[in-house]
C-alpha cells in the first residue's frame, strides 16, 4: 500500500472524518470516561485494538458474508474482541480493569466500530481496513485525551493521578460530573470548527 | 431458501469459532484472574484487621501472611475472616464483607471488628460505582478512618449505628463527617451499613457464644 494512501487514511480518521467531533459518534463513552486520564488512555487503546481487529475481520470475511446477516456478524465479531480486551485487562492490569468497571464492556455499543465496519471495512481489503480502524481509534482517543486533560486538571488538580495544581487550588467538582463532559465536548467541537472555518475562508 | 440455510449455517459456524476463541482465552487466563482477585481480597482483609505489611510486599508475601494469620470461617451465608496474632494463637479480630445499594450501584465493603465485638477495627469500601471525586471519595483514608474505634452495641429500635452528618457538625460516638456534595451516597451508605451490621453483629455474637469462631 502506498505511503500517501496510509497518510490519507490517517488524516481522515484523525481530523477530516474524526469520529467524535465530525461524525459525533461514540460520544456516550466520551462523556463517561473522560474525567481521568488513565481511564481515558486505556479506553482509547482498547477501542483502537477493537476497531482495528473488527475492521480487519469484517473485511476478511466480506466476500462470503451474506448481506442480510452482516450486522449480526459484525456485532458478534466486535463483542468477541471486546471480551478479549476485558479478559486481558482482568488478567494483566487488574487495577485498571477495576477502575474502568463497566466501560470496557461498553465498547461493544460504541458506534464508531460499527460505523467503520459498515462504512469502510465491508468494501475494502484487509490491510487498509485494519489501518482505517487504527486511524479512527486514534482520532477517538486523541479527542478524549484532550477533553480528559481539561477535566482531570480542573476537577481533581491532577494529571494521570499526579498532583499538578498548586495546593491552594480548589477543584471544580462540576468538571468530574457528566454535565462537564457535554460542556467540554461542545467547546471542543466549537474550537475545531472555528479553526477549520478560518482555514477554508483563507483560501481563494 | 438455499440462501437462508447458508446464512444460518454461516452464523452458526462463525459463532462457534468466536465463542471458542473467547472461551479459550478465558480458560487460559482463568487462574491468573482468580489469583488477582484472591490477592486483592487477601490484602484487603489484612488491611482492615490492621495487620500491616511492608508497602513493597510482594503478592507472595501477602499470601503467606494471609494463610498464617487468617483462619476462614463463615457467618451465615458470608465468609468470616478470623484474624490471629503473630503466634497464630489469639484472635485479634473478625472481618466480614457487607454490601448494599449506593447511589449509582452496589457498594461493597469489608468490616473488621475487635475480638469482643465491641468496636470497629477498620472498614474499607472496595467496590462501588459512585461518582469519582464525590461519592467515590468513600474510598479515601480520612473517610474510612472515621469508623475506627466506633462502638458496636446494637442500637435500640428506631436508632442507627451511625449517622453521617454535615462535615464539622458530627459529635458523639455515632456521628461521622459525611462527604460534601455526596448527599445521596451518604444517605444510602448510612442505611445499608446499618442494615448489614444489625444483621451480622448479633449473628457473630451468637457464633462466639457457641464457640464456633
Coordinates of C-alpha atoms in Angstrom, one line a residue:
Chain A
X1 CA 0.0 0.0 0.0
X2 CA 1.3 3.4 -1.0
X3 CA 2.5 5.8 1.7
X4 CA 0.2 8.5 0.5
X5 CA -2.8 6.2 0.9
X6 CA -1.8 5.5 4.5
X7 CA -1.4 9.2 5.2
X8 CA -4.9 9.9 3.7
X9 CA -6.4 7.2 5.9
X10 CA -4.9 8.7 9.0
X11 CA -5.7 12.3 8.1
X12 CA -9.3 11.3 7.5
X13 CA -9.5 9.3 10.7
X14 CA -7.9 11.8 13.0
X15 CA -9.1 15.1 11.5
X16 CA -11.3 15.3 8.4
X17 CA -13.6 12.5 9.4
X18 CA -12.8 12.3 13.1
X19 CA -15.5 10.0 14.6
X20 CA -16.1 12.1 17.7
X21 CA -16.2 15.7 16.6
X22 CA -17.0 15.3 12.9
X23 CA -19.4 12.4 12.9
X24 CA -20.5 12.8 16.5
X25 CA -20.1 9.1 17.1
X26 CA -19.1 7.3 20.3
X27 CA -19.8 10.3 22.4
X28 CA -21.5 8.3 25.1
X29 CA -18.2 6.9 26.2
X30 CA -16.5 10.2 25.6
X31 CA -18.8 11.6 28.3
X32 CA -18.4 8.7 30.6
X33 CA -14.7 8.0 30.8
X34 CA -13.1 11.4 30.3
X35 CA -12.7 12.6 33.9
X36 CA -9.5 10.6 34.5
X37 CA -6.6 10.5 32.0
X38 CA -5.5 6.9 32.9
X39 CA -9.0 5.5 32.3
X40 CA -9.3 7.5 29.1
X41 CA -6.0 6.2 27.8
X42 CA -6.8 2.6 28.4
X43 CA -10.3 3.0 27.0
X44 CA -8.7 4.6 23.9
X45 CA -6.2 1.8 23.5
X46 CA -8.9 -0.8 24.0
X47 CA -11.0 0.9 21.3
X48 CA -8.1 1.2 18.8
X49 CA -7.5 -2.6 19.2
X50 CA -11.2 -3.5 18.8
X51 CA -11.8 -1.2 15.9
X52 CA -8.7 -2.3 14.0
X53 CA -9.3 -6.0 14.6
X54 CA -13.0 -5.9 13.9
X55 CA -12.5 -3.9 10.7
X56 CA -9.8 -6.4 9.6
X57 CA -12.0 -9.4 10.4
X58 CA -15.1 -8.0 8.8
X59 CA -13.0 -7.2 5.7
X60 CA -11.5 -10.6 5.6
X61 CA -15.0 -12.2 5.6
X62 CA -16.6 -9.6 3.3
X63 CA -16.8 -11.8 0.3
X64 CA -18.5 -14.7 1.9
X65 CA -20.7 -13.0 4.5
X66 CA -24.4 -13.0 3.3
X67 CA -25.6 -9.4 3.0
X68 CA -28.7 -9.8 5.1
X69 CA -26.9 -11.1 8.2
X70 CA -23.9 -8.8 8.0
X71 CA -24.9 -6.6 11.0
X72 CA -25.3 -9.7 13.2
X73 CA -21.9 -11.0 12.1
X74 CA -20.3 -7.6 12.9
X75 CA -21.8 -7.4 16.4
X76 CA -20.6 -11.0 17.0
X77 CA -17.1 -10.1 15.9
X78 CA -17.0 -6.8 17.9
X79 CA -18.3 -8.4 21.0
X80 CA -15.7 -11.2 20.8
X81 CA -12.8 -8.7 20.6
X82 CA -14.2 -6.6 23.4
X83 CA -14.5 -9.7 25.7
X84 CA -10.9 -10.5 24.8
X85 CA -9.8 -7.0 25.9
X86 CA -11.8 -7.4 29.1
X87 CA -10.1 -10.8 29.9
X88 CA -6.7 -9.3 29.1
X89 CA -7.2 -6.4 31.4
X90 CA -8.5 -8.6 34.2
X91 CA -5.5 -10.8 34.0
X92 CA -2.7 -8.4 33.5
X93 CA -3.9 -5.0 34.6
X94 CA -6.4 -5.8 37.4
X95 CA -6.2 -2.3 38.9
X96 CA -7.2 -0.6 35.7
X97 CA -9.8 -3.2 35.0
X98 CA -11.3 -2.4 38.3
X99 CA -11.2 1.4 37.7
X100 CA -12.8 1.1 34.3
X101 CA -15.6 -1.2 35.5
X102 CA -18.4 -1.5 33.0
X103 CA -16.9 0.9 30.5
X104 CA -14.8 -1.7 28.7
X105 CA -17.9 -3.7 28.1
X106 CA -19.5 -0.6 26.7
X107 CA -17.0 -0.5 23.8
X108 CA -19.4 -3.1 22.2
X109 CA -22.1 -0.4 21.9
X110 CA -19.6 2.1 20.6
X111 CA -21.0 3.4 17.2
X112 CA -17.5 4.1 15.8
X113 CA -16.6 0.4 15.5
X114 CA -19.9 -0.5 13.8
X115 CA -19.6 2.7 11.7
X116 CA -16.1 1.7 10.4
X117 CA -17.2 -1.9 9.7
X118 CA -20.2 -0.7 7.8
X119 CA -18.7 2.4 6.1
X120 CA -15.2 1.1 5.2
X121 CA -14.3 -2.5 6.1
X122 CA -17.0 -4.3 4.2
X123 CA -16.0 -2.7 0.9
X124 CA -12.2 -2.7 1.3
X125 CA -9.3 -5.2 1.6
X126 CA -8.0 -6.3 5.0
X127 CA -4.9 -4.2 5.3
X128 CA -6.5 -0.8 4.5
X129 CA -9.4 -1.8 6.7
X130 CA -7.1 -2.6 9.6
X131 CA -5.3 0.8 9.2
X132 CA -8.6 2.6 8.9
X133 CA -9.6 1.1 12.2
X134 CA -6.5 2.2 13.9
X135 CA -6.8 5.7 12.4
X136 CA -10.4 6.1 13.6
X137 CA -9.5 4.7 17.0
X138 CA -6.6 7.2 17.3
X139 CA -8.9 10.0 16.3
X140 CA -11.3 9.0 19.1
X141 CA -8.5 8.6 21.7
X142 CA -7.0 11.9 20.9
X143 CA -10.2 13.9 21.3
X144 CA -11.0 12.0 24.5
X145 CA -7.5 12.7 25.9
X146 CA -7.7 16.4 25.2
X147 CA -11.1 16.6 27.0
X148 CA -9.8 14.4 29.8
X149 CA -6.8 16.7 30.3
X150 CA -9.0 19.7 31.0
X151 CA -11.5 17.7 33.1
X152 CA -8.9 16.0 35.3
X153 CA -6.8 19.1 35.7
X154 CA -9.6 21.3 36.7
X155 CA -11.7 18.7 38.5
X156 CA -9.0 16.9 40.5
X157 CA -6.0 19.2 40.1
X158 CA -4.1 16.1 38.8
X159 CA -2.9 14.5 35.5
X160 CA -2.6 10.7 35.4
X161 CA -3.2 10.9 39.2
X162 CA -0.1 13.2 39.8
X163 CA -1.0 16.4 41.5
X164 CA 0.0 19.4 39.3
X165 CA -2.1 22.3 40.6
X166 CA -0.8 24.4 43.5
X167 CA -2.0 23.3 46.9
X168 CA -4.4 26.3 47.1
X169 CA -6.3 25.0 44.1
X170 CA -10.0 24.4 44.7
X171 CA -11.1 21.5 42.4
X172 CA -14.1 22.3 40.2
X173 CA -16.4 19.5 41.2
X174 CA -18.6 20.1 38.2
X175 CA -15.8 19.0 35.9
X176 CA -15.8 15.5 37.3
X177 CA -19.6 15.1 36.7
X178 CA -21.3 14.1 33.5
X179 CA -22.5 17.6 32.5
X180 CA -18.9 18.8 32.2
X181 CA -18.4 16.0 29.6
X182 CA -21.2 17.5 27.4
X183 CA -19.9 21.0 28.0
X184 CA -16.2 20.2 27.2
X185 CA -17.2 18.2 24.1
X186 CA -19.3 21.2 22.8
X187 CA -16.4 23.6 23.5
X188 CA -14.0 21.3 21.7
X189 CA -16.3 20.9 18.6
X190 CA -16.7 24.7 18.6
X191 CA -13.0 25.3 18.6
X192 CA -12.3 22.7 16.0
X193 CA -14.9 24.0 13.6
X194 CA -13.8 27.6 14.0
X195 CA -10.2 26.6 13.1
X196 CA -11.5 24.7 10.1
X197 CA -13.7 27.6 9.0
X198 CA -10.8 30.0 9.2
X199 CA -8.7 27.7 7.1
X200 CA -11.3 27.4 4.3
X201 CA -12.0 31.1 4.4
X202 CA -8.4 31.9 3.8
X203 CA -8.4 30.0 0.5
X204 CA -9.5 31.8 -2.6
Chain B
X1 CA -34.4 -21.0 0.8
X2 CA -30.9 -22.0 0.0
X3 CA -29.6 -18.6 0.9
X4 CA -31.3 -18.8 4.3
X5 CA -29.9 -22.1 5.1
X6 CA -26.4 -20.9 4.2
X7 CA -26.9 -17.8 6.4
X8 CA -27.9 -19.9 9.3
X9 CA -25.1 -22.3 8.9
X10 CA -22.6 -19.4 8.4
X11 CA -23.7 -17.6 11.5
X12 CA -23.6 -20.9 13.5
X13 CA -20.1 -21.7 12.4
X14 CA -18.9 -18.1 13.0
X15 CA -20.4 -18.1 16.5
X16 CA -18.7 -21.4 17.2
X17 CA -15.3 -20.1 16.1
X18 CA -15.5 -16.8 18.0
X19 CA -17.1 -18.3 21.1
X20 CA -14.3 -20.9 21.1
X21 CA -11.6 -18.2 20.8
X22 CA -13.1 -16.2 23.7
X23 CA -13.6 -19.2 25.9
X24 CA -10.1 -20.5 25.1
X25 CA -8.6 -17.1 26.1
X26 CA -10.7 -17.1 29.2
X27 CA -9.7 -20.6 30.2
X28 CA -6.0 -19.7 29.7
X29 CA -6.3 -16.7 32.0
X30 CA -8.8 -18.0 34.5
X31 CA -6.2 -19.0 37.1
X32 CA -4.4 -15.7 36.8
X33 CA -7.7 -13.7 37.1
X34 CA -8.7 -15.8 40.1
X35 CA -5.3 -15.2 41.7
X36 CA -5.5 -11.5 41.1
X37 CA -8.9 -11.4 42.8
X38 CA -7.8 -13.6 45.7
X39 CA -4.7 -11.5 46.3
X40 CA -6.7 -8.3 46.3
X41 CA -9.2 -9.8 48.8
X42 CA -6.3 -11.1 51.0
X43 CA -4.6 -7.7 51.1
X44 CA -7.9 -6.0 51.9
X45 CA -8.7 -8.4 54.8
X46 CA -5.2 -7.9 56.3
X47 CA -5.6 -4.1 55.8
X48 CA -8.9 -3.8 57.7
X49 CA -7.6 -6.1 60.5
X50 CA -4.6 -3.7 60.9
X51 CA -2.1 -6.4 60.0
X52 CA 0.4 -4.2 58.3
X53 CA 2.7 -5.4 55.6
X54 CA 5.7 -3.6 54.2
X55 CA 4.4 -1.2 51.4
X56 CA 6.6 -3.1 48.9
X57 CA 5.3 -6.5 50.0
X58 CA 5.1 -8.9 47.0
X59 CA 2.0 -10.8 46.2
X60 CA 3.7 -13.9 47.6
X61 CA 4.3 -12.2 51.0
X62 CA 0.7 -11.1 51.1
X63 CA -0.4 -14.7 50.5
X64 CA 1.9 -16.2 53.1
X65 CA 0.9 -13.7 55.8
X66 CA -2.7 -14.2 54.9
X67 CA -2.5 -18.0 55.3
X68 CA -0.6 -17.7 58.6
X69 CA -2.6 -15.0 60.3
X70 CA -6.2 -15.6 58.9
X71 CA -8.5 -18.5 59.7
X72 CA -11.5 -18.9 57.5
X73 CA -15.0 -19.4 59.0
X74 CA -18.5 -18.5 57.9
X75 CA -21.0 -16.1 59.2
X76 CA -24.4 -17.1 57.9
X77 CA -24.1 -17.1 54.2
X78 CA -21.0 -14.9 54.1
X79 CA -17.3 -15.6 54.7
X80 CA -15.8 -14.7 58.1
X81 CA -12.1 -14.0 58.3
X82 CA -10.7 -14.6 61.8
X83 CA -7.5 -12.6 62.3
X84 CA -4.9 -14.1 64.6
X85 CA -1.8 -12.5 66.3
X86 CA 1.8 -13.2 65.3
X87 CA 1.9 -16.6 67.1
X88 CA -1.4 -17.5 65.4
X89 CA -2.9 -18.4 68.8
X90 CA -5.0 -15.5 69.9
X91 CA -7.9 -13.9 68.0
X92 CA -7.2 -10.2 67.2
X93 CA -10.4 -9.5 65.3
X94 CA -13.0 -10.6 62.8
X95 CA -13.5 -9.3 59.3
X96 CA -16.6 -9.9 57.1
X97 CA -17.9 -8.3 53.8
X98 CA -21.0 -6.2 53.7
X99 CA -22.8 -4.7 50.7
X100 CA -25.8 -2.6 49.8
X101 CA -27.1 -0.2 47.3
X102 CA -25.3 3.1 46.8
X103 CA -26.4 5.9 44.5
X104 CA -25.4 4.5 41.2
X105 CA -24.8 0.9 42.0
X106 CA -23.9 -1.6 44.7
X107 CA -21.2 -0.6 47.3
X108 CA -19.1 -3.4 48.8
X109 CA -17.1 -3.1 51.9
X110 CA -15.0 -5.1 54.3
X111 CA -15.6 -4.5 58.0
X112 CA -13.3 -5.6 60.8
X113 CA -14.3 -5.7 64.5
X114 CA -12.4 -6.4 67.7
X115 CA -12.3 -9.9 69.3
X116 CA -15.0 -8.9 71.8
X117 CA -17.2 -7.4 69.1
X118 CA -17.5 -4.1 70.9
X119 CA -15.7 -1.8 68.5
X120 CA -14.9 -1.4 64.8
X121 CA -11.3 -2.0 63.9
X122 CA -11.4 -0.9 60.4
X123 CA -13.6 -0.6 57.3
X124 CA -12.7 -0.4 53.6
X125 CA -15.0 0.3 50.7
X126 CA -13.6 -1.7 47.9
X127 CA -16.1 -1.7 45.1
X128 CA -18.6 0.9 44.1
X129 CA -19.9 2.9 41.1
X130 CA -20.2 6.3 42.8
X131 CA -19.2 9.5 41.1
X132 CA -15.4 9.9 41.2
X133 CA -14.5 12.8 43.3
X134 CA -17.9 12.9 45.0
X135 CA -19.5 9.7 46.3
X136 CA -16.3 7.9 45.1
X137 CA -14.4 9.6 47.9
X138 CA -15.8 6.9 50.3
X139 CA -12.6 5.0 49.5
X140 CA -10.4 7.8 50.8
X141 CA -8.5 7.2 54.0
X142 CA -9.8 10.1 56.1
X143 CA -13.4 8.9 55.5
X144 CA -12.7 5.2 56.3
X145 CA -10.5 6.0 59.3
X146 CA -13.5 7.8 61.0
X147 CA -15.1 4.4 61.5
X148 CA -12.2 3.0 63.5
X149 CA -13.0 2.6 67.2
X150 CA -16.7 3.2 66.8
X151 CA -18.9 1.3 69.3
X152 CA -20.8 -1.7 68.1
X153 CA -23.7 -2.1 70.6
X154 CA -26.8 -2.8 68.6
X155 CA -28.9 0.4 68.9
X156 CA -32.5 0.2 70.1
X157 CA -35.3 0.3 67.6
X158 CA -35.6 3.4 65.6
X159 CA -31.9 4.3 66.0
X160 CA -28.9 3.6 63.8
X161 CA -25.4 2.5 64.3
X162 CA -24.0 5.6 62.6
X163 CA -25.2 8.9 61.3
X164 CA -23.4 10.8 58.5
X165 CA -23.5 14.5 59.3
X166 CA -22.5 17.7 57.5
X167 CA -18.7 17.9 57.9
X168 CA -17.8 19.7 61.1
X169 CA -21.1 19.1 62.9
X170 CA -20.6 15.5 63.8
X171 CA -20.4 14.9 67.6
X172 CA -20.6 11.8 69.8
X173 CA -19.6 8.3 69.0
X174 CA -22.4 7.6 66.5
X175 CA -21.9 10.6 64.3
X176 CA -19.4 10.9 61.4
X177 CA -18.5 13.5 58.8
X178 CA -20.2 12.8 55.5
X179 CA -18.7 13.8 52.2
X180 CA -19.7 17.3 50.9
X181 CA -21.7 17.1 47.8
X182 CA -22.4 13.4 48.1
X183 CA -25.7 13.5 50.0
X184 CA -27.3 10.5 48.2
X185 CA -24.3 8.3 48.6
X186 CA -24.1 9.2 52.3
X187 CA -27.8 8.5 52.8
X188 CA -27.7 5.1 51.2
X189 CA -24.4 4.2 52.9
X190 CA -25.8 5.1 56.3
X191 CA -28.8 2.9 55.7
X192 CA -27.2 -0.2 54.2
X193 CA -24.3 -0.3 56.7
X194 CA -26.9 -0.1 59.5
X195 CA -29.0 -2.9 58.0
X196 CA -26.0 -5.1 57.5
X197 CA -24.5 -4.5 60.9
X198 CA -27.8 -5.1 62.6
X199 CA -27.9 -8.4 60.8
X200 CA -24.3 -9.6 61.2
X201 CA -23.3 -8.4 64.7
X202 CA -25.9 -10.5 66.6
X203 CA -25.0 -13.4 64.4
X204 CA -21.3 -13.0 65.2
X205 CA -22.0 -12.7 68.9
X206 CA -24.1 -15.8 68.8
X207 CA -21.4 -17.8 67.0
X208 CA -18.9 -16.6 69.5
X209 CA -21.1 -17.7 72.4
X210 CA -21.3 -21.2 70.8
X211 CA -17.6 -21.0 70.4
X212 CA -17.8 -21.7 66.7
X213 CA -15.4 -19.0 65.8

